Amino acid sequence: MIRVLVVDDEALIRTGFQRILDAADGIEVVAAVPGGQAVRTAQEVRPDVVLLDIRMPDVDGLTVLAGLRRLPHPPVVAMLTTFDMDEYVAKALRSGAAGFLLKDTDPEELPFLVRALAEGGTVLSSKVTRAVVDGYLEAGLQEPAARSLGRLTVRERDVLVLIAEGLSNTDIAARMHLSTGTVKDHVSAILTKLEVGSRVQAALLAERAGFLKPTRDQEGP
């Protein structure tokens, strides 16, 4: 059972997310609270995944994220936003968020996204990925990591591509015919060589470096 904490200042959003996720197999919303109660609640209920509003009136989402990351057993955190372009998203990713999604995400997709987060996958909303990648990397904070891409082995580069495609360790293991433990070792080596703190940071570097195949919309005629 995947334990989820929903953090949002709007009761309607909290209730909606809770109803959608509680109806899904293998997922339980253990609490749904406003931002000011988030860290204390996380300490009490110990969720696996936190869906965290990035902008709240009572406390900034980035402040909550920092508090969650300091917990002894920090949960996986994905940021929620209503904006197609939000300057806070890049800051959240640099602070250790595992991804972000829009609040108007298709309800049928939400349980799949939560499962992907719980399994170590990345969640990057397609509506804002390009803007975030550009803002995240053009700030110059990831230049040392970008130069380190050349240090990856062929197998590590293959794993990185699948990370960037949003696959979990389990899915990568099945795709590459490896054990999950071996995939975890590769992921650890990738993060160390790239000098980044999360899978989503590595995924963004892979995107910017052109590791991913272009989508049909991006391809020329």
XYZ file of C-alpha atoms in Angstrom:
221
model
C 0.000 0.000 0.000
C 1.405 3.385 -1.064
C 0.820 5.987 1.648
C 0.156 9.478 0.275
C 0.031 12.884 1.952
C -1.732 15.668 0.026
C -0.697 19.211 0.942
C -2.689 22.110 -0.486
C -4.213 25.301 0.863
C -7.545 24.654 -0.891
C -9.844 22.151 0.788
C -11.545 21.391 -2.524
C -8.230 20.344 -4.104
C -7.318 18.205 -1.099
C -10.684 16.470 -1.129
C -10.593 15.880 -4.870
C -7.135 14.338 -4.831
C -8.011 12.213 -1.804
C -11.150 10.788 -3.420
C -9.354 9.983 -6.667
C -6.418 8.276 -4.981
C -8.410 6.431 -2.316
C -10.446 4.849 -5.115
C -7.287 3.429 -6.710
C -5.925 -0.001 -5.857
C -2.876 -0.038 -3.617
C -2.988 3.656 -2.684
C -4.136 5.237 0.577
C -4.260 8.946 1.364
C -3.178 8.952 4.993
C -3.718 12.712 5.424
C -4.683 15.823 3.470
C -3.641 19.084 5.104
C -2.751 22.736 4.433
C 0.912 23.724 4.199
C 1.382 24.809 7.782
C 0.606 21.291 9.030
C 2.595 19.414 6.400
C 5.911 18.658 8.090
C 4.387 17.762 11.456
C 1.822 15.538 9.772
C 4.511 13.830 7.690
C 6.406 13.046 10.886
C 3.282 11.460 12.351
C 1.942 9.460 9.393
C 5.235 8.799 7.504
C 3.916 8.892 3.923
C 5.743 7.338 0.980
C 4.700 10.114 -1.400
C 3.776 13.753 -0.781
C 1.875 15.833 -3.341
C 2.771 19.387 -2.357
C 1.256 22.626 -3.604
C 4.084 24.873 -4.718
C 2.304 28.122 -3.803
C 0.294 28.458 -0.600
C -0.723 31.532 1.408
C 0.124 30.176 4.853
C 3.612 28.825 4.038
C 5.735 28.680 0.910
C 5.860 25.279 -0.778
C 9.639 25.460 -1.027
C 9.871 25.950 2.732
C 7.699 22.874 3.274
C 9.834 20.908 0.822
C 12.982 21.817 2.739
C 11.375 20.671 5.973
C 10.294 17.371 4.452
C 13.772 16.768 3.057
C 15.246 17.163 6.541
C 13.144 14.350 8.011
C 15.017 11.172 9.027
C 13.126 9.203 6.370
C 12.110 11.839 3.810
C 9.208 10.963 1.524
C 9.208 11.348 -2.236
C 7.802 14.798 -3.018
C 6.128 15.969 -6.219
C 5.117 19.589 -6.566
C 1.608 20.612 -7.631
C 1.051 23.732 -9.689
C -1.749 25.383 -11.646
C 0.669 27.343 -13.812
C 1.981 26.316 -17.221
C 5.164 28.274 -16.451
C 6.129 28.620 -12.816
C 9.496 30.046 -11.773
C 9.282 28.130 -8.509
C 9.388 24.742 -10.228
C 13.083 24.886 -11.130
C 13.931 25.907 -7.567
C 11.914 22.981 -6.234
C 13.748 20.517 -8.476
C 17.093 21.842 -7.332
C 15.879 21.409 -3.742
C 15.163 17.716 -4.210
C 11.593 17.450 -5.524
C 11.035 14.252 -7.521
C 8.967 16.029 -10.152
C 5.937 18.168 -10.701
C 2.475 17.920 -12.184
C -0.389 20.253 -12.933
C -3.487 20.266 -10.754
C -5.627 19.674 -13.838
C -3.895 16.346 -14.527
C -6.315 13.749 -15.897
C -7.819 11.981 -12.839
C -7.271 8.615 -14.519
C -3.540 9.325 -14.773
C -3.036 10.449 -11.181
C -2.780 6.963 -9.594
C -0.246 5.897 -12.236
C 1.858 8.984 -11.510
C 1.777 8.284 -7.762
C 2.845 4.686 -8.342
C 5.695 5.874 -10.556
C 6.876 8.237 -7.817
C 6.706 5.517 -5.173
C 8.808 3.219 -7.372
C 11.499 5.829 -7.921
C 10.274 7.226 -11.227
C 10.150 10.856 -12.281
C 7.012 12.870 -12.977
C 7.468 15.825 -15.306
C 4.335 17.385 -16.741
C 4.674 17.613 -20.519
C 3.030 21.047 -20.539
C 5.882 22.691 -18.684
C 8.898 20.421 -19.110
C 10.620 22.503 -21.789
C 10.336 25.770 -19.864
C 11.616 24.108 -16.697
C 14.523 22.403 -18.452
C 15.623 25.683 -19.985
C 15.281 27.682 -16.774
C 16.797 24.964 -14.631
C 19.945 24.501 -16.660
C 20.510 27.943 -18.135
C 20.937 29.280 -14.612
C 24.424 27.749 -14.802
C 24.065 25.786 -11.590
C 24.340 22.445 -13.361
C 27.321 23.121 -15.645
C 29.719 20.856 -13.661
C 27.165 18.055 -13.813
C 26.611 18.573 -17.537
C 30.350 18.203 -18.154
C 30.280 14.963 -16.169
C 27.955 13.244 -18.650
C 31.028 12.035 -20.502
C 32.099 10.047 -17.424
C 29.131 7.694 -17.671
C 29.612 4.183 -19.009
C 27.533 2.983 -21.959
C 25.270 1.013 -19.616
C 24.865 4.014 -17.301
C 23.907 6.201 -20.255
C 21.265 3.638 -21.241
C 19.895 3.672 -17.700
C 19.913 7.480 -17.674
C 17.828 7.594 -20.849
C 15.202 5.374 -19.223
C 15.267 7.480 -16.059
C 14.613 10.532 -18.225
C 11.683 8.731 -19.831
C 10.156 8.426 -16.354
C 10.644 4.692 -15.815
C 10.947 3.304 -12.300
C 13.775 1.008 -11.217
C 11.473 -1.971 -11.661
C 10.538 -0.933 -15.198
C 14.175 -0.256 -16.113
C 15.173 -3.669 -14.796
C 12.514 -5.347 -16.935
C 13.425 -3.324 -20.023
C 17.158 -4.013 -19.728
C 16.860 -7.575 -18.370
C 18.695 -6.670 -15.166
C 17.945 -7.179 -11.501
C 16.395 -4.281 -9.598
C 19.457 -4.216 -7.329
C 21.762 -3.786 -10.316
C 19.625 -0.925 -11.615
C 19.780 0.770 -8.194
C 23.580 0.486 -8.278
C 23.650 2.086 -11.738
C 21.342 4.895 -10.610
C 23.532 5.580 -7.584
C 26.636 5.709 -9.799
C 24.890 8.082 -12.232
C 23.876 10.525 -9.491
C 27.380 10.440 -8.035
C 29.130 11.048 -11.370
C 26.745 13.818 -12.378
C 26.986 15.403 -8.919
C 23.211 15.727 -8.610
C 20.941 14.825 -5.734
C 17.940 13.283 -7.458
C 16.753 11.290 -10.447
C 14.786 14.229 -11.776
C 17.920 16.390 -11.900
C 19.682 13.661 -13.853
C 16.661 13.367 -16.149
C 16.725 17.075 -16.927
C 20.413 16.905 -17.770
C 19.747 14.006 -20.123
C 16.962 15.979 -21.796
C 19.146 19.035 -22.293
C 22.080 16.945 -23.544
C 19.913 15.470 -26.288
C 19.942 11.920 -24.941
C 16.228 11.482 -25.615
C 14.758 10.704 -28.992
C 12.703 13.608 -30.384
C 8.958 13.252 -30.233
C 6.928 13.284 -33.421
C 5.996 16.905 -32.766
C 9.680 17.854 -32.469
C 10.801 15.992 -35.580
C 11.061 17.780 -38.861
C 8.850 16.949 -41.854
